[in-house]
Amino acid sequence: MKIFVVNCGSSSIKYQLINMEDESVIAKGLVERIGIEGSCLTHRPAGKDKVVLPSVIPDHVDGIKKVLAALVDPNYGVIKSMDEIDAVGHRVVHGGEIFDKSVLITEEVLKKIEGLSDMAPLHQPPNVAGIRACQKLMPNTPQVGVFDTAFHQTMPPVAYMFGVKYDEYKKYGIRKYGFHGTSHRYVSEYAAKLLGKPVEESRIITCHLGNGSSITAVKGGKSVDTSMGFTPLDGVLMGTRCGSIDPAIVPILMQKLNLDAAGMDKYMNKECGVLGISGVSSDFRDLESAAAEGNKRAQLALDMFCYQVKRYIGAYAAAMGGVDAIVFTAGVGENDIGTRAKVCSGLEFLGVELDPERNNVRGKVTEISKADSKVKVYLIPTNEELVIARDTNMLCGK
Ligand code: AMP
C-alpha cells in the first residue's frame, strides 16, 4: 500500500509518498510559488539526489500534475506508474463541528469541507483545490481528508465556549476549535506509550512550538483544552502572530493605525509576535544570536514566549487535576534547548525536574527529565504526514 500525502497551501504543495509496509518515505517534496513568477518543484526521492525543477505552475492542478510526473519519471521517479498510488491523504485545516475524525472524501463530504471556508479563508480553499486536483488526475484513487481541528472536538463546552453571546455561537459557530490536532494526537499517543500507563489514566500536556505554536491538555487520550481558538491566531505569541491579547485593543489599534478589518487581521497575523516585539526576526535562532549579543528586545521576545508557554502548562495541569508528562515538539520544541529549559524552570512545584544533560539534544525521541522526576518531560519529533498516511490507510486499506 503506497499513500500519497498532500498538504496544499495558498501557493504551495507539500507532499510525501509513503510505503505503509514499513512506513518509510519513498519520496517527498515541495511545490512553491504556485501562480507567482518563479514557481518551482523540489523533489527528493529517497536514496537519490534532490532535483529542483523550475517551471510555470499556474494552479494546484498543474502543481499536482508535475509532482505525479516527477514520481513516475524514469530518472528520478520512485514508482513505475500512478496506479501504484493506492490512496491520497489530504491535510485539511478546518473540520468545524462536522468532522471529529478523518473521512473518506465523497462529493457530499467535499461540499461540507468547502462550506467551512469562511472559518479559514486563507487555508481551506487551497485544501479544497488540492482535493479537486487529485480527483481530476486520479479519478479512481480514493481520497481521505485529515483535519487539523478533529482531535480537539472532544473538548467540553466549558473549554470551547467564548464569553460572547450564545446567539453568535449558534449562528456563526463562534467557539474554540483548536489546530495542530494531528501533531498533538501523534505526540500524545507516543508519550502515553512511553509513560507505560493506561491511556485512560494519563494526563499529558503537549507543546507544539514552531512558527505557529499551540499547547494542548490531553486527558485520557482526549484533547480537553487547547491554546489556539476560533483561528490559529489565539494562544501564545508566535513567530509573527500576536496570540491572545485584550480584545479591546483591536478597535483602538484599528483607529490609531487607520486599518480596516482585513488590515488589522494582517497586522495581528504577520507583524506581531516575537518578530514585532524584537524587531529582529520571527526565527528563534536569530533571536537567540541577537539576545546573546545584548539585544534586549530579542531577549524580551524569548522571555515572553517561554513565560506564556509556562503559564499554559500551569493552567492545563489545573484543568486536568495534575500532569504526568509534558511533551515538546515542532521546530522550536524539538531543537531549542534553551527554550525548553526556560519553560520548565519554575515548574518544580508541579514535580517537573528537567535534566540539563538529557535536554542537550535535538530532533530525536528523548526523555529529558531527571530519572526521578514526578512529571516526565519528553522531546518527541512530530510526524503529521505519517498520521495522515495511517488514517488514509485505515480508511482505504485493502
Ligand atoms: P516549524 O513551524 O515547526 O517548522 O518550526 C520552525 C521554527 O523552528 C523556525 O522558525 C525556528 O524559529 C525554529 N527552529 C528551527 N531550528 C531551530 C534551532 N536549531 N534552534 C532554535 N529554533 C529553531
Short mmCIF file of C-alpha atoms and ligand atoms in Angstrom, two decimals:
data_model
loop_
_atom_site.label_atom_id
_atom_site.label_comp_id
_atom_site.label_asym_id
_atom_site.label_seq_id
_atom_site.Cartn_x
_atom_site.Cartn_y
_atom_site.Cartn_z
CA MET A 1 0.00 0.00 0.00
CA LYS A 2 1.51 3.33 -1.08
CA ILE A 3 -0.11 6.53 0.18
CA PHE A 4 0.36 9.96 -1.36
CA VAL A 5 0.13 12.63 1.37
CA VAL A 6 -0.76 16.12 0.18
CA ASN A 7 -0.71 19.41 2.09
CA CYS A 8 -1.86 22.34 -0.07
CA GLY A 9 -1.24 25.93 0.98
CA SER A 10 -2.36 29.00 -0.96
CA SER A 11 0.76 28.98 -3.16
CA SER A 12 2.44 25.72 -2.19
CA ILE A 13 2.03 21.93 -2.18
CA LYS A 14 3.98 19.78 0.28
CA TYR A 15 3.87 16.06 -0.44
CA GLN A 16 5.19 12.67 0.63
CA LEU A 17 4.81 9.22 -0.84
CA ILE A 18 4.80 6.69 1.99
CA ASN A 19 5.14 2.92 1.79
CA MET A 20 2.81 1.63 4.51
CA GLU A 21 4.52 -1.77 4.69
CA ASP A 22 7.36 -0.22 6.72
CA GLU A 23 6.05 3.38 6.94
CA SER A 24 9.09 4.59 5.01
CA VAL A 25 9.08 7.81 2.96
CA ILE A 26 9.75 6.88 -0.67
CA ALA A 27 9.83 10.49 -1.87
CA LYS A 28 8.89 13.92 -0.63
CA GLY A 29 8.97 17.45 -1.92
CA LEU A 30 7.55 20.89 -2.26
CA VAL A 31 5.94 22.95 -5.00
CA GLU A 32 6.44 26.66 -4.32
CA ARG A 33 5.14 29.93 -5.74
CA ILE A 34 2.07 28.48 -7.48
CA GLY A 35 0.54 31.20 -9.66
CA ILE A 36 3.50 33.51 -9.00
CA GLU A 37 6.59 34.14 -11.07
CA GLY A 38 9.46 31.78 -10.22
CA SER A 39 7.42 28.68 -9.39
CA CYS A 40 9.41 25.55 -8.80
CA LEU A 41 9.18 21.91 -7.72
CA THR A 42 11.82 20.49 -5.38
CA HIS A 43 11.60 16.69 -5.46
CA ARG A 44 13.51 14.47 -3.03
CA PRO A 45 13.49 10.76 -3.92
CA ALA A 46 14.75 8.56 -1.05
CA GLY A 47 18.34 7.48 -1.56
CA LYS A 48 18.87 9.74 -4.58
CA ASP A 49 19.87 13.39 -5.04
CA LYS A 50 17.17 16.01 -4.86
CA VAL A 51 16.05 17.63 -8.11
CA VAL A 52 14.96 21.24 -8.49
CA LEU A 53 12.56 21.74 -11.40
CA PRO A 54 11.69 25.36 -12.15
CA SER A 55 8.65 25.75 -14.41
CA VAL A 56 5.46 27.75 -14.91
CA ILE A 57 2.90 26.35 -12.43
CA PRO A 58 -0.30 28.38 -12.74
CA ASP A 59 -2.55 26.42 -10.34
CA HIS A 60 -2.85 23.43 -7.99
CA VAL A 61 -3.98 21.02 -10.75
CA ASP A 62 -0.80 21.78 -12.66
CA GLY A 63 1.28 21.55 -9.46
CA ILE A 64 -0.09 18.07 -8.65
CA LYS A 65 0.38 17.04 -12.31
CA LYS A 66 4.07 17.98 -12.10
CA VAL A 67 4.51 16.15 -8.79
CA LEU A 68 2.95 12.98 -10.26
CA ALA A 69 5.20 13.30 -13.32
CA ALA A 70 8.24 13.53 -11.00
CA LEU A 71 7.10 10.46 -9.06
CA VAL A 72 7.00 8.32 -12.25
CA ASP A 73 9.99 9.94 -14.01
CA PRO A 74 12.43 7.29 -15.38
CA ASN A 75 15.45 9.11 -13.86
CA TYR A 76 14.40 10.50 -10.51
CA GLY A 77 10.99 8.84 -10.09
CA VAL A 78 10.22 6.22 -7.43
CA ILE A 79 7.29 4.32 -8.95
CA LYS A 80 6.63 2.92 -12.44
CA SER A 81 3.08 4.19 -12.83
CA MET A 82 0.49 6.24 -10.98
CA ASP A 83 -1.51 3.04 -10.48
CA GLU A 84 0.94 2.20 -7.69
CA ILE A 85 -0.59 5.01 -5.60
CA ASP A 86 -3.33 3.28 -3.62
CA ALA A 87 -4.85 6.31 -1.91
CA VAL A 88 -4.35 10.02 -1.27
CA GLY A 89 -4.45 11.62 2.20
CA HIS A 90 -5.10 15.36 2.34
CA ARG A 91 -4.38 17.70 5.23
CA VAL A 92 -7.48 19.83 5.72
CA VAL A 93 -7.27 22.75 8.13
CA HIS A 94 -10.87 23.04 9.28
CA GLY A 95 -13.41 20.37 10.07
CA GLY A 96 -15.69 22.68 12.07
CA GLU A 97 -18.12 20.78 14.32
CA ILE A 98 -18.86 18.37 11.46
CA PHE A 99 -15.68 16.26 11.34
CA ASP A 100 -14.31 14.75 14.53
CA LYS A 101 -12.17 12.23 12.66
CA SER A 102 -10.63 11.58 9.27
CA VAL A 103 -13.07 10.79 6.47
CA LEU A 104 -13.23 9.25 3.01
CA ILE A 105 -13.98 12.10 0.62
CA THR A 106 -17.22 11.93 -1.36
CA GLU A 107 -18.84 14.80 -3.27
CA GLU A 108 -21.11 15.41 -0.26
CA VAL A 109 -18.12 15.50 2.14
CA LEU A 110 -16.23 17.86 -0.15
CA LYS A 111 -19.20 20.25 -0.26
CA LYS A 112 -19.21 20.28 3.56
CA ILE A 113 -15.45 20.96 3.65
CA GLU A 114 -15.93 23.78 1.14
CA GLY A 115 -18.78 25.14 3.25
CA LEU A 116 -16.34 25.69 6.12
CA SER A 117 -14.17 28.09 4.07
CA ASP A 118 -15.45 31.14 5.99
CA MET A 119 -13.76 29.77 9.12
CA ALA A 120 -10.31 29.53 7.45
CA PRO A 121 -10.43 31.73 4.34
CA LEU A 122 -6.68 31.51 3.65
CA HIS A 123 -6.27 27.77 4.16
CA GLN A 124 -9.49 25.92 3.34
CA PRO A 125 -9.82 26.98 -0.35
CA PRO A 126 -6.33 25.69 -1.30
CA ASN A 127 -7.06 22.45 0.61
CA VAL A 128 -10.21 22.03 -1.48
CA ALA A 129 -8.29 22.92 -4.66
CA GLY A 130 -5.76 20.16 -3.84
CA ILE A 131 -8.51 17.58 -3.35
CA ARG A 132 -10.23 18.57 -6.61
CA ALA A 133 -6.91 18.46 -8.47
CA CYS A 134 -6.18 14.91 -7.24
CA GLN A 135 -9.75 13.80 -8.03
CA LYS A 136 -9.31 15.09 -11.57
CA LEU A 137 -5.89 13.50 -12.13
CA MET A 138 -6.59 10.24 -10.25
CA PRO A 139 -10.36 9.72 -10.59
CA ASN A 140 -10.26 6.11 -9.43
CA THR A 141 -8.00 6.61 -6.40
CA PRO A 142 -9.70 7.06 -3.00
CA GLN A 143 -9.09 10.39 -1.25
CA VAL A 144 -9.16 10.96 2.51
CA GLY A 145 -9.41 14.23 4.48
CA VAL A 146 -7.48 14.55 7.77
CA PHE A 147 -8.46 17.62 9.78
CA ASP A 148 -6.29 19.87 11.98
CA THR A 149 -9.28 20.50 14.22
CA ALA A 150 -10.62 16.94 14.56
CA PHE A 151 -8.57 15.87 17.61
CA HIS A 152 -9.91 18.84 19.59
CA GLN A 153 -13.58 18.00 19.01
CA THR A 154 -13.54 16.16 22.37
CA MET A 155 -13.18 19.46 24.29
CA PRO A 156 -16.09 20.09 26.66
CA PRO A 157 -18.23 23.24 26.19
CA VAL A 158 -16.66 24.91 29.26
CA ALA A 159 -13.33 24.82 27.41
CA TYR A 160 -14.50 25.67 23.89
CA MET A 161 -17.07 28.40 24.51
CA PHE A 162 -16.05 32.06 24.46
CA GLY A 163 -17.78 34.68 26.59
CA VAL A 164 -19.61 36.22 23.64
CA LYS A 165 -23.38 35.90 23.23
CA TYR A 166 -24.63 32.34 22.75
CA ASP A 167 -26.52 33.52 19.65
CA GLU A 168 -23.22 34.08 17.84
CA TYR A 169 -22.11 30.53 18.64
CA LYS A 170 -25.36 29.17 17.20
CA LYS A 171 -25.41 31.47 14.15
CA TYR A 172 -21.74 31.71 13.18
CA GLY A 173 -20.04 28.86 15.02
CA ILE A 174 -18.00 31.29 17.15
CA ARG A 175 -16.15 28.95 19.54
CA LYS A 176 -12.72 27.48 20.10
CA TYR A 177 -11.78 24.79 17.53
CA GLY A 178 -8.03 24.42 18.10
CA PHE A 179 -5.43 23.50 15.48
CA HIS A 180 -2.28 21.33 15.07
CA GLY A 181 -4.59 18.47 16.13
CA THR A 182 -2.77 15.87 14.05
CA SER A 183 0.51 16.75 15.74
CA HIS A 184 -0.94 16.85 19.28
CA ARG A 185 -2.60 13.49 18.65
CA TYR A 186 0.60 11.89 17.36
CA VAL A 187 2.91 13.07 20.15
CA SER A 188 0.37 12.49 22.95
CA GLU A 189 -0.20 8.89 21.78
CA TYR A 190 3.56 8.40 21.61
CA ALA A 191 4.03 9.87 25.10
CA ALA A 192 1.25 7.70 26.54
CA LYS A 193 3.15 4.63 25.30
CA LEU A 194 6.42 5.92 26.81
CA LEU A 195 4.67 6.56 30.13
CA GLY A 196 3.64 2.91 30.29
CA LYS A 197 0.38 3.86 31.95
CA PRO A 198 -3.14 3.06 30.67
CA VAL A 199 -4.08 5.85 28.25
CA GLU A 200 -7.39 6.37 30.10
CA GLU A 201 -5.44 7.39 33.20
CA SER A 202 -2.87 9.63 31.51
CA ARG A 203 -2.70 13.43 31.72
CA ILE A 204 -0.35 14.87 29.11
CA ILE A 205 0.43 18.45 28.09
CA THR A 206 1.72 18.70 24.52
CA CYS A 207 3.63 21.82 23.46
CA HIS A 208 3.76 22.17 19.66
CA LEU A 209 6.20 25.07 19.40
CA GLY A 210 7.15 26.17 15.89
CA ASN A 211 6.43 29.12 13.68
CA GLY A 212 2.88 28.64 14.88
CA SER A 213 2.57 27.34 18.44
CA SER A 214 -0.15 25.68 20.46
CA ILE A 215 -0.37 23.85 23.76
CA THR A 216 -2.92 21.10 24.44
CA ALA A 217 -4.22 19.33 27.54
CA VAL A 218 -4.76 15.64 26.72
CA LYS A 219 -6.63 13.70 29.40
CA GLY A 220 -7.32 10.00 28.95
CA GLY A 221 -6.10 10.28 25.35
CA LYS A 222 -8.57 13.07 24.51
CA SER A 223 -7.99 16.77 23.95
CA VAL A 224 -9.76 18.63 26.76
CA ASP A 225 -8.38 22.11 26.08
CA THR A 226 -6.01 23.83 23.68
CA SER A 227 -4.49 27.27 23.34
CA MET A 228 -5.48 28.14 19.76
CA GLY A 229 -9.06 29.30 19.36
CA PHE A 230 -11.53 30.12 16.61
CA THR A 231 -8.47 30.74 14.45
CA PRO A 232 -4.76 29.88 14.79
CA LEU A 233 -4.10 33.45 15.99
CA ASP A 234 -5.07 32.71 19.59
CA GLY A 235 -2.90 31.45 22.45
CA VAL A 236 0.80 32.16 22.97
CA LEU A 237 2.57 34.81 20.92
CA MET A 238 4.23 33.17 17.91
CA GLY A 239 6.70 33.95 15.12
CA THR A 240 4.60 36.75 13.67
CA ARG A 241 1.19 36.24 15.40
CA CYS A 242 0.24 38.23 18.48
CA GLY A 243 -1.57 35.39 20.31
CA SER A 244 -4.18 36.26 22.97
CA ILE A 245 -4.49 39.98 23.65
CA ASP A 246 -7.08 42.14 25.37
CA PRO A 247 -9.84 42.21 22.70
CA ALA A 248 -10.45 45.91 23.34
CA ILE A 249 -7.00 46.61 21.84
CA VAL A 250 -8.35 45.65 18.39
CA PRO A 251 -10.74 48.58 17.74
CA ILE A 252 -8.31 51.02 19.39
CA LEU A 253 -5.41 50.00 17.14
CA MET A 254 -7.65 49.93 14.06
CA GLN A 255 -8.40 53.59 14.76
CA LYS A 256 -4.85 54.61 15.66
CA LEU A 257 -3.19 52.77 12.75
CA ASN A 258 -6.04 53.56 10.34
CA LEU A 259 -6.61 49.90 9.50
CA ASP A 260 -9.75 48.19 8.21
CA ALA A 261 -10.72 44.66 9.35
CA ALA A 262 -8.50 42.96 6.74
CA GLY A 263 -5.58 45.29 7.56
CA MET A 264 -5.91 44.58 11.28
CA ASP A 265 -6.08 40.85 10.63
CA LYS A 266 -2.88 41.05 8.59
CA TYR A 267 -1.19 43.18 11.28
CA MET A 268 -2.00 40.64 14.02
CA ASN A 269 -1.01 37.63 11.89
CA LYS A 270 2.09 38.90 10.11
CA GLU A 271 3.66 41.81 12.00
CA CYS A 272 3.37 40.90 15.69
CA GLY A 273 4.62 38.03 17.85
CA VAL A 274 8.33 37.64 18.56
CA LEU A 275 9.08 39.49 15.31
CA GLY A 276 7.03 42.50 16.38
CA ILE A 277 8.47 42.55 19.90
CA SER A 278 12.11 42.07 18.88
CA GLY A 279 12.12 43.95 15.58
CA VAL A 280 14.75 41.32 14.62
CA SER A 281 13.18 38.12 13.28
CA SER A 282 10.45 35.53 13.70
CA ASP A 283 13.09 32.78 13.78
CA PHE A 284 14.20 31.71 17.25
CA ARG A 285 17.77 31.07 16.05
CA ASP A 286 18.10 34.73 15.03
CA LEU A 287 16.55 35.88 18.29
CA GLU A 288 18.99 33.82 20.32
CA SER A 289 22.01 35.20 18.44
CA ALA A 290 20.70 38.75 18.86
CA ALA A 291 19.96 38.23 22.56
CA ALA A 292 23.46 36.77 23.08
CA GLU A 293 24.86 39.99 21.59
CA GLY A 294 22.89 42.03 24.11
CA ASN A 295 19.73 42.88 22.13
CA LYS A 296 17.23 43.46 24.95
CA ARG A 297 14.09 43.33 22.80
CA ALA A 298 15.15 39.95 21.35
CA GLN A 299 15.64 38.72 24.93
CA LEU A 300 12.23 40.11 25.93
CA ALA A 301 10.55 38.29 23.00
CA LEU A 302 12.16 34.98 24.03
CA ASP A 303 11.27 35.54 27.70
CA MET A 304 7.65 36.39 26.86
CA PHE A 305 7.32 33.25 24.75
CA CYS A 306 8.68 30.96 27.48
CA TYR A 307 6.57 32.68 30.15
CA GLN A 308 3.37 32.28 28.14
CA VAL A 309 4.03 28.60 27.39
CA LYS A 310 4.75 28.00 31.10
CA ARG A 311 1.50 29.75 32.03
CA TYR A 312 -0.47 27.36 29.80
CA ILE A 313 1.26 24.36 31.35
CA GLY A 314 0.20 25.57 34.80
CA ALA A 315 -3.35 26.23 33.61
CA TYR A 316 -3.67 22.82 31.97
CA ALA A 317 -2.25 20.98 34.98
CA ALA A 318 -5.05 22.66 36.94
CA ALA A 319 -7.64 21.79 34.26
CA MET A 320 -6.65 18.08 34.39
CA GLY A 321 -6.10 17.86 38.17
CA GLY A 322 -2.39 17.15 37.59
CA VAL A 323 0.02 16.19 34.86
CA ASP A 324 2.03 13.02 34.16
CA ALA A 325 4.04 14.20 31.16
CA ILE A 326 4.94 17.30 29.20
CA VAL A 327 5.92 16.91 25.54
CA PHE A 328 7.91 19.32 23.38
CA THR A 329 7.60 19.08 19.61
CA ALA A 330 7.84 21.05 16.26
CA GLY A 331 10.73 23.30 15.12
CA VAL A 332 11.33 25.18 18.37
CA GLY A 333 10.21 22.38 20.70
CA GLU A 334 12.45 19.80 19.01
CA ASN A 335 15.54 21.97 18.57
CA ASP A 336 15.65 24.82 21.05
CA ILE A 337 17.41 23.55 24.16
CA GLY A 338 17.30 26.94 25.91
CA THR A 339 13.58 27.46 25.36
CA ARG A 340 12.76 24.01 26.77
CA ALA A 341 14.92 24.72 29.83
CA LYS A 342 13.37 28.13 30.42
CA VAL A 343 9.79 26.84 30.03
CA CYS A 344 10.43 24.08 32.59
CA SER A 345 12.32 26.19 35.13
CA GLY A 346 9.98 27.21 37.94
CA LEU A 347 7.73 24.20 37.38
CA GLU A 348 9.48 22.20 40.10
CA PHE A 349 6.46 22.82 42.37
CA LEU A 350 4.46 20.63 39.93
CA GLY A 351 7.08 17.87 40.10
CA VAL A 352 8.95 18.81 36.90
CA GLU A 353 12.72 18.21 37.13
CA LEU A 354 14.47 18.76 33.81
CA ASP A 355 17.87 17.08 33.35
CA PRO A 356 20.24 19.61 31.68
CA GLU A 357 22.38 16.84 30.16
CA ARG A 358 19.46 14.85 28.77
CA ASN A 359 17.97 18.12 27.50
CA ASN A 360 21.10 18.74 25.43
CA VAL A 361 19.58 17.05 22.39
CA ARG A 362 17.86 17.92 19.14
CA GLY A 363 15.25 16.21 17.00
CA LYS A 364 15.09 12.69 18.46
CA VAL A 365 12.77 10.98 20.90
CA THR A 366 14.29 11.53 24.36
CA GLU A 367 13.15 11.60 27.97
CA ILE A 368 14.70 14.90 29.05
CA SER A 369 13.54 14.94 32.68
CA LYS A 370 15.60 13.51 35.54
CA ALA A 371 15.08 9.80 36.23
CA ASP A 372 13.19 10.59 39.44
CA SER A 373 11.14 13.50 38.06
CA LYS A 374 7.50 13.04 39.10
CA VAL A 375 6.40 14.57 35.80
CA LYS A 376 8.14 13.10 32.74
CA VAL A 377 9.31 15.55 30.10
CA TYR A 378 9.75 14.23 26.56
CA LEU A 379 11.10 15.52 23.29
CA ILE A 380 9.07 13.78 20.56
CA PRO A 381 9.53 14.89 16.93
CA THR A 382 6.13 15.28 15.34
CA ASN A 383 5.10 13.49 12.14
CA GLU A 384 1.83 14.81 10.80
CA GLU A 385 2.34 13.19 7.38
CA LEU A 386 2.61 9.75 8.97
CA VAL A 387 -0.67 10.28 10.85
CA ILE A 388 -2.35 11.35 7.60
CA ALA A 389 -0.95 8.25 5.86
CA ARG A 390 -2.03 5.94 8.69
CA ASP A 391 -5.57 7.32 8.75
CA THR A 392 -5.78 7.09 4.97
CA ASN A 393 -4.51 3.52 5.08
CA MET A 394 -7.05 2.65 7.76
CA LEU A 395 -9.94 4.09 5.75
CA CYS A 396 -8.81 2.63 2.40
CA GLY A 397 -6.76 -0.41 3.50
CA LYS A 398 -7.08 -3.37 1.21
P1 AMP B 1 8.06 24.72 12.36
O1 AMP B 1 6.97 25.75 12.17
O2 AMP B 1 7.65 23.60 13.26
O3 AMP B 1 8.67 24.26 11.06
O4 AMP B 1 9.24 25.49 13.14
C1 AMP B 1 10.04 26.44 12.50
C2 AMP B 1 10.77 27.26 13.56
O5 AMP B 1 11.59 26.42 14.37
C3 AMP B 1 11.77 28.25 12.97
O6 AMP B 1 11.17 29.45 12.58
C4 AMP B 1 12.71 28.47 14.14
O7 AMP B 1 12.20 29.51 14.94
C5 AMP B 1 12.65 27.19 14.93
N1 AMP B 1 13.90 26.41 14.88
C6 AMP B 1 14.31 25.54 13.94
N2 AMP B 1 15.55 25.04 14.24
C7 AMP B 1 15.93 25.64 15.40
C8 AMP B 1 17.08 25.56 16.26
N3 AMP B 1 18.11 24.77 15.96
N4 AMP B 1 17.10 26.33 17.37
C9 AMP B 1 16.07 27.14 17.67
N5 AMP B 1 14.96 27.24 16.93
C10 AMP B 1 14.88 26.52 15.82
#
